Coordinates of C-alpha atoms in Angstrom, one line a residue:
M1 CA 1.3 0.1 22.1
H2 CA 2.6 -2.6 24.4
P3 CA 3.2 -1.7 28.1
V4 CA 6.7 -0.8 29.0
V5 CA 8.4 -1.5 32.3
E6 CA 11.4 0.3 33.8
I7 CA 14.0 -1.8 35.6
R8 CA 16.5 -0.1 37.8
Q9 CA 19.4 -1.9 39.5
P10 CA 22.3 -0.4 41.5
N11 CA 25.1 1.1 39.5
Q12 CA 23.7 -0.2 36.2
P13 CA 22.0 1.5 33.2
T14 CA 18.2 1.7 33.4
L15 CA 16.4 -0.9 31.2
F16 CA 13.1 -0.1 29.5
I17 CA 11.4 -3.2 28.2
S18 CA 8.2 -3.5 26.1
I19 CA 6.3 -6.5 27.4
R20 CA 4.7 -8.6 24.7
G21 CA 4.7 -12.0 26.4
P22 CA 6.1 -13.9 29.5
L23 CA 9.5 -12.6 30.5
E24 CA 11.7 -14.0 33.3
V25 CA 13.9 -11.7 35.3
G26 CA 16.9 -13.0 37.3
R27 CA 20.6 -13.6 37.5
E28 CA 20.6 -16.8 35.4
C29 CA 17.4 -17.1 33.4
N30 CA 16.1 -17.1 29.8
G31 CA 15.1 -13.5 29.9
V32 CA 16.5 -10.3 31.5
L33 CA 19.7 -10.9 33.3
L34 CA 20.4 -8.8 36.4
A35 CA 23.7 -8.1 38.2
D36 CA 22.0 -7.5 41.6
P37 CA 23.5 -10.1 44.0
Q38 CA 20.3 -10.3 46.1
V39 CA 18.3 -11.4 43.1
S40 CA 17.8 -15.2 42.5
R41 CA 18.7 -17.0 39.3
R42 CA 15.0 -17.1 38.3
H43 CA 13.5 -14.4 40.5
L44 CA 10.2 -13.3 39.0
S45 CA 8.2 -13.2 35.8
I46 CA 6.5 -10.3 34.0
D47 CA 3.6 -11.0 31.6
V48 CA 0.8 -9.0 30.0
D49 CA -2.9 -9.8 30.1
A50 CA -5.5 -7.6 28.3
G51 CA -3.1 -4.7 28.5
R52 CA -2.3 -5.2 32.2
V53 CA 1.2 -6.0 33.4
I54 CA 1.2 -9.1 35.7
V55 CA 4.2 -9.8 38.0
S56 CA 4.8 -13.2 39.7
D57 CA 7.5 -14.3 42.1
L58 CA 9.1 -17.6 41.0
G59 CA 9.9 -18.9 44.4
S60 CA 12.9 -16.6 44.9
T61 CA 15.1 -16.9 47.9
N62 CA 14.8 -13.3 49.1
G63 CA 11.3 -12.8 47.8
S64 CA 9.7 -9.8 46.0
T65 CA 7.5 -7.0 47.2
L66 CA 4.7 -5.0 45.5
D67 CA 4.4 -1.5 47.1
G68 CA 6.0 -2.8 50.2
N69 CA 3.9 -6.0 50.5
R70 CA 5.3 -9.4 49.9
L71 CA 4.4 -10.7 46.5
V72 CA 2.7 -14.1 47.1
A73 CA 0.5 -14.4 44.0
P74 CA 0.4 -13.0 40.5
S75 CA -0.5 -9.4 40.8
V76 CA -1.2 -6.4 38.6
L77 CA 1.6 -3.8 38.3
G78 CA -0.4 -0.6 38.0
P79 CA 0.6 3.0 37.4
G80 CA 2.6 4.4 40.3
S81 CA 3.2 0.9 41.8
E82 CA 6.7 -0.6 42.3
V83 CA 8.0 -4.1 42.5
K84 CA 11.2 -4.6 44.4
C85 CA 13.5 -7.6 44.2
G86 CA 16.8 -7.2 46.1
E87 CA 17.9 -3.7 45.4
T88 CA 16.2 -3.7 41.9
T89 CA 13.0 -1.9 41.3
I90 CA 10.4 -2.4 38.5
R91 CA 7.8 0.2 37.5
L92 CA 5.6 1.0 34.6
D93 CA 6.9 3.4 32.0
A94 CA 5.7 5.1 28.8
P95 CA 5.7 2.9 25.6
V96 CA 8.8 2.7 23.5
A97 CA 8.7 4.5 20.2
A98 CA 9.9 2.7 17.0
V99 CA 13.3 3.7 15.6
K100 CA 15.3 2.5 12.6
P101 CA 17.3 -0.7 13.3
V102 CA 21.1 -0.6 13.6
D103 CA 23.2 -3.6 12.7
D104 CA 25.1 -4.9 15.7
A105 CA 25.7 -8.7 15.7
K106 CA 27.6 -8.7 19.0
G107 CA 24.9 -7.6 21.4
T108 CA 23.3 -10.3 23.5
V109 CA 20.8 -8.3 25.5
V110 CA 20.5 -5.4 23.1
S111 CA 20.1 -6.5 19.5
G112 CA 20.3 -3.0 18.0
A113 CA 20.0 0.6 19.1
D114 CA 19.7 4.1 17.9
L115 CA 19.3 7.6 19.5
D116 CA 15.9 9.3 19.3
P117 CA 15.8 13.1 19.3
T118 CA 15.7 13.2 23.2
G119 CA 18.9 11.2 23.5
T120 CA 17.1 8.0 24.7
I121 CA 18.7 4.8 23.5
V122 CA 16.0 2.5 22.2
A123 CA 16.6 -1.1 21.1
T124 CA 15.0 -2.4 18.0
P125 CA 13.9 -6.0 17.5
P126 CA 15.9 -8.5 15.4
T127 CA 14.5 -10.0 12.2
V128 CA 11.7 -12.5 13.1
T129 CA 11.2 -15.8 11.4
P130 CA 7.6 -16.9 10.6
N131 CA 5.7 -18.3 13.5
A132 CA 8.4 -17.2 16.0
P133 CA 7.3 -15.4 19.1
D134 CA 7.3 -11.6 19.0
P135 CA 10.7 -10.3 20.2
L136 CA 11.0 -8.1 23.3
L137 CA 12.0 -4.5 22.8
V138 CA 14.8 -3.9 25.2
A139 CA 16.1 -0.4 25.8
Q140 CA 19.0 1.1 27.8
R141 CA 19.2 4.8 28.6
P142 CA 22.5 6.5 29.3
I143 CA 23.4 7.9 32.6
A144 CA 22.3 11.6 32.9
G145 CA 24.7 13.8 31.0
G146 CA 26.2 10.9 29.1
D147 CA 26.0 10.6 25.3
E148 CA 27.6 7.2 24.8
A149 CA 25.4 4.2 24.1
V150 CA 25.9 1.4 26.6
Y151 CA 25.5 -2.2 25.4
R152 CA 25.6 -4.9 28.0
T153 CA 26.4 -8.4 26.8
S154 CA 26.3 -11.7 28.7
I155 CA 30.1 -11.3 29.1
D156 CA 29.5 -7.9 30.9
M157 CA 26.9 -9.4 33.2
V158 CA 29.0 -12.4 34.1
A159 CA 32.0 -10.2 34.8
E160 CA 29.9 -7.8 36.9
S161 CA 28.3 -10.7 38.8
A162 CA 31.6 -12.4 39.6
Q163 CA 33.1 -9.1 40.9
S164 CA 30.0 -8.4 42.9
D165 CA 30.0 -11.9 44.5
G166 CA 33.8 -12.1 44.8
V167 CA 35.8 -15.1 43.7
D168 CA 37.9 -17.0 46.2
V169 CA 41.3 -17.2 44.5
R170 CA 42.5 -19.7 47.1
A171 CA 40.3 -22.3 45.3
L172 CA 41.7 -21.5 41.9
P173 CA 44.6 -23.4 40.3
A174 CA 47.4 -21.1 39.4
D175 CA 50.8 -21.3 37.8
Q176 CA 53.5 -19.4 39.7
G177 CA 51.0 -16.8 40.9
T178 CA 49.3 -16.2 37.5
V179 CA 45.9 -17.3 36.2
T180 CA 44.4 -17.1 32.8
I181 CA 40.8 -15.8 32.7
V182 CA 38.5 -16.6 29.9
F183 CA 35.1 -15.1 29.0
S184 CA 32.7 -16.4 26.4
D185 CA 29.2 -16.0 25.1
I186 CA 27.0 -16.9 22.2
E187 CA 27.1 -14.5 19.3
S188 CA 23.7 -12.7 18.8
S189 CA 22.0 -15.0 21.3
T190 CA 18.9 -12.9 21.6
E191 CA 18.3 -13.1 17.8
R192 CA 18.9 -16.9 17.8
N193 CA 16.4 -17.3 20.7
V194 CA 13.8 -15.4 18.8
Q195 CA 14.5 -17.3 15.6
L196 CA 14.4 -20.7 17.2
G197 CA 11.7 -20.2 19.8
D198 CA 12.0 -20.7 23.5
Q199 CA 11.7 -24.5 23.6
V200 CA 14.3 -25.2 20.9
W201 CA 16.6 -22.4 22.3
M202 CA 16.7 -24.0 25.7
Q203 CA 17.8 -27.2 24.1
V204 CA 20.5 -25.4 22.1
L205 CA 21.6 -23.6 25.2
G206 CA 21.8 -26.9 27.1
D207 CA 24.0 -28.4 24.4
H208 CA 26.2 -25.4 24.4
N209 CA 26.6 -25.4 28.2
R210 CA 27.3 -29.2 28.3
I211 CA 30.0 -28.8 25.7
V212 CA 31.7 -25.9 27.6
T213 CA 31.4 -27.7 31.0
D214 CA 32.7 -31.0 29.7
R215 CA 35.7 -29.5 28.1
V216 CA 36.5 -27.2 31.1
N217 CA 36.4 -30.3 33.4
Q218 CA 38.6 -32.3 31.0
Y219 CA 41.3 -29.6 30.9
G220 CA 41.3 -28.9 34.6
G221 CA 39.7 -25.4 34.4
T222 CA 37.3 -23.8 36.8
I223 CA 33.9 -22.3 36.0
I224 CA 33.9 -19.2 38.0
K225 CA 30.5 -18.0 36.8
N226 CA 27.8 -18.9 34.3
Q227 CA 24.8 -16.8 33.5
G228 CA 22.6 -17.9 30.6
D229 CA 25.1 -18.3 27.6
G230 CA 27.9 -16.3 29.3
Y231 CA 30.9 -17.9 31.0
M232 CA 33.8 -16.8 33.1
L233 CA 36.5 -19.5 33.4
S234 CA 39.9 -19.7 34.9
F235 CA 42.9 -21.9 34.1
S236 CA 46.3 -22.4 35.7
G237 CA 48.1 -21.7 32.4
A238 CA 47.5 -19.9 29.1
R239 CA 48.3 -22.9 26.9
V240 CA 45.8 -25.2 28.7
A241 CA 43.2 -22.5 28.5
L242 CA 43.8 -22.2 24.7
D243 CA 43.7 -25.9 24.2
C244 CA 40.4 -26.1 26.1
M245 CA 38.7 -23.4 24.1
M246 CA 40.0 -24.7 20.8
A247 CA 38.3 -28.0 21.7
V248 CA 35.1 -26.1 22.6
Q249 CA 35.1 -24.4 19.2
R250 CA 35.7 -27.7 17.4
D251 CA 32.9 -29.4 19.3
L252 CA 30.5 -26.6 18.5
T253 CA 31.5 -26.7 14.8
A254 CA 30.8 -30.5 14.8
H255 CA 27.5 -29.9 16.5
A256 CA 26.5 -27.3 14.0
S257 CA 27.4 -29.6 11.1
A258 CA 25.1 -32.3 12.6
N259 CA 22.4 -29.8 13.5
P260 CA 22.6 -26.9 11.0
D261 CA 19.2 -25.5 12.1
R262 CA 20.5 -25.2 15.7
S263 CA 23.9 -23.9 15.1
V264 CA 25.5 -21.2 17.3
R265 CA 28.9 -19.5 17.3
I266 CA 30.6 -18.3 20.4
R267 CA 33.0 -15.4 21.1
I268 CA 36.0 -16.2 23.3
G269 CA 38.5 -13.8 24.9
M270 CA 41.3 -14.5 27.3
H271 CA 44.0 -12.7 29.3
T272 CA 46.7 -13.8 31.7
G273 CA 47.6 -11.9 34.8
E274 CA 48.8 -12.1 38.4
V275 CA 46.5 -13.5 41.0
L276 CA 45.6 -10.7 43.3
A277 CA 43.3 -11.1 46.3
D278 CA 42.0 -9.0 49.1
Q279 CA 42.1 -10.0 52.8
D280 CA 39.2 -12.4 52.3
G281 CA 40.8 -14.1 49.3
D282 CA 38.5 -12.5 46.7
L283 CA 39.8 -12.1 43.2
F284 CA 40.3 -8.6 42.0
G285 CA 42.6 -6.7 39.6
T286 CA 42.5 -5.3 36.1
H287 CA 43.2 -8.6 34.4
V288 CA 39.6 -9.7 35.0
V289 CA 38.4 -6.5 33.3
V290 CA 40.9 -6.9 30.5
A291 CA 39.7 -10.5 29.8
A292 CA 36.1 -9.3 29.6
R293 CA 37.0 -6.4 27.3
V294 CA 39.0 -8.6 25.0
A295 CA 36.1 -11.2 24.8
N296 CA 33.6 -8.4 23.9
L297 CA 35.8 -7.5 20.9
A298 CA 35.8 -11.1 19.5
Q299 CA 33.6 -12.1 16.6
G300 CA 31.5 -15.3 16.6
G301 CA 33.7 -18.4 16.1
E302 CA 36.8 -16.5 17.2
I303 CA 39.3 -16.8 20.0
L304 CA 40.9 -13.5 20.8
V305 CA 43.8 -13.2 23.3
S306 CA 45.7 -10.3 24.9
S307 CA 49.3 -9.6 23.9
L308 CA 50.6 -11.0 27.2
T309 CA 48.7 -14.3 26.7
K310 CA 49.9 -14.5 23.1
E311 CA 53.5 -14.1 24.2
I312 CA 53.2 -16.9 26.7
I313 CA 51.5 -19.3 24.3
A314 CA 53.7 -18.4 21.3
S315 CA 56.9 -19.1 23.2
R316 CA 56.7 -22.8 22.4
G317 CA 56.6 -22.1 18.7
D318 CA 53.8 -24.5 17.8
I319 CA 50.9 -22.1 17.8
T320 CA 50.6 -19.3 15.3
F321 CA 48.3 -16.2 15.4
D322 CA 46.7 -14.0 12.8
P323 CA 47.9 -10.4 12.5
P324 CA 47.5 -8.2 15.6
R325 CA 44.7 -5.7 16.0
N326 CA 45.2 -2.3 17.7
V327 CA 42.1 -1.8 19.9
H328 CA 40.9 0.4 22.8
L329 CA 39.8 -1.4 25.9
K330 CA 37.3 0.8 27.8
G331 CA 38.6 1.8 31.1
I332 CA 42.0 0.3 30.4
G333 CA 43.5 2.1 27.4
D334 CA 45.0 1.2 24.0
A335 CA 46.0 -2.4 23.6
V336 CA 47.0 -5.1 21.0
V337 CA 45.0 -8.3 20.7
Y338 CA 45.6 -11.4 18.6
P339 CA 43.0 -13.6 16.9
M340 CA 44.0 -17.3 16.9
D341 CA 43.1 -19.5 13.9
W342 CA 42.1 -22.5 15.9
A343 CA 40.8 -24.4 12.8
R344 CA 44.3 -24.4 11.4
H345 CA 45.5 -26.2 14.5
G346 CA 43.0 -29.0 14.4

């Protein structure tokens, strides 16, 4: 059995992770992504050596502690000990039991999950290619009394981080008081990371991030937040947002054609709403949540828009959409979303 660590952060599901090799923890890293605003982008690493769990601070801004003492060198995380980074705690836990895999191509952090007899949600590893590093077993357990599995994607984490940090809307371009919010992430990024290996994956992630960044800059958008493969973007208008994301999809398709062994597909969702701000100018309002919920419903290679965004874009008559889908947006209610066949408008 591999050692398992328990990661608890404020107002988030508890993570239970089987440690099989080096694992980074932070807000923007190639490992476990946290929403804790006091945690650095690459905060600490967790490794295993002869069955012992070793924790190391990666030069974080706020530092880490082990049982109340500052973590200045790689140290053993023993039974009953606790590592603290920001408001997040890390402890040893019991090993994760194996369960049957469940097909879920959307999850970024959790590649599959099932309920064991105790109600614990245990993630199962994706298919591993020969010579690829062992995948990490990542688990999320429901809040006490809850029976609904919680899957957190890169889109969820970016949205939570942006709302936690606050976004100064005074710096965002807006069209008559409205802004179009876009969320995106790579479909099944955990599986692709495992299949490609860390070194190649970082190159793939770099190419993806460059394509998104270049196009957002070209179309005058704003990168509100980027964590790993997840993005939260804003645009002054719905049409320019769509034009930008169509260009991103075309670029990624061209990149996949030239590099078929390194291909990735991204999920994109967007919603347009009124710019609301608190007294400090921080962005808030349900339209941010709606945009994230819509993006989480998108398939790889798809652009999915809310009904309001569709009405704004379709008013010019030169863009067509596929048939609508009736969906339920968690925390919002029933809604209608529209997939856009961007390849047809190339």
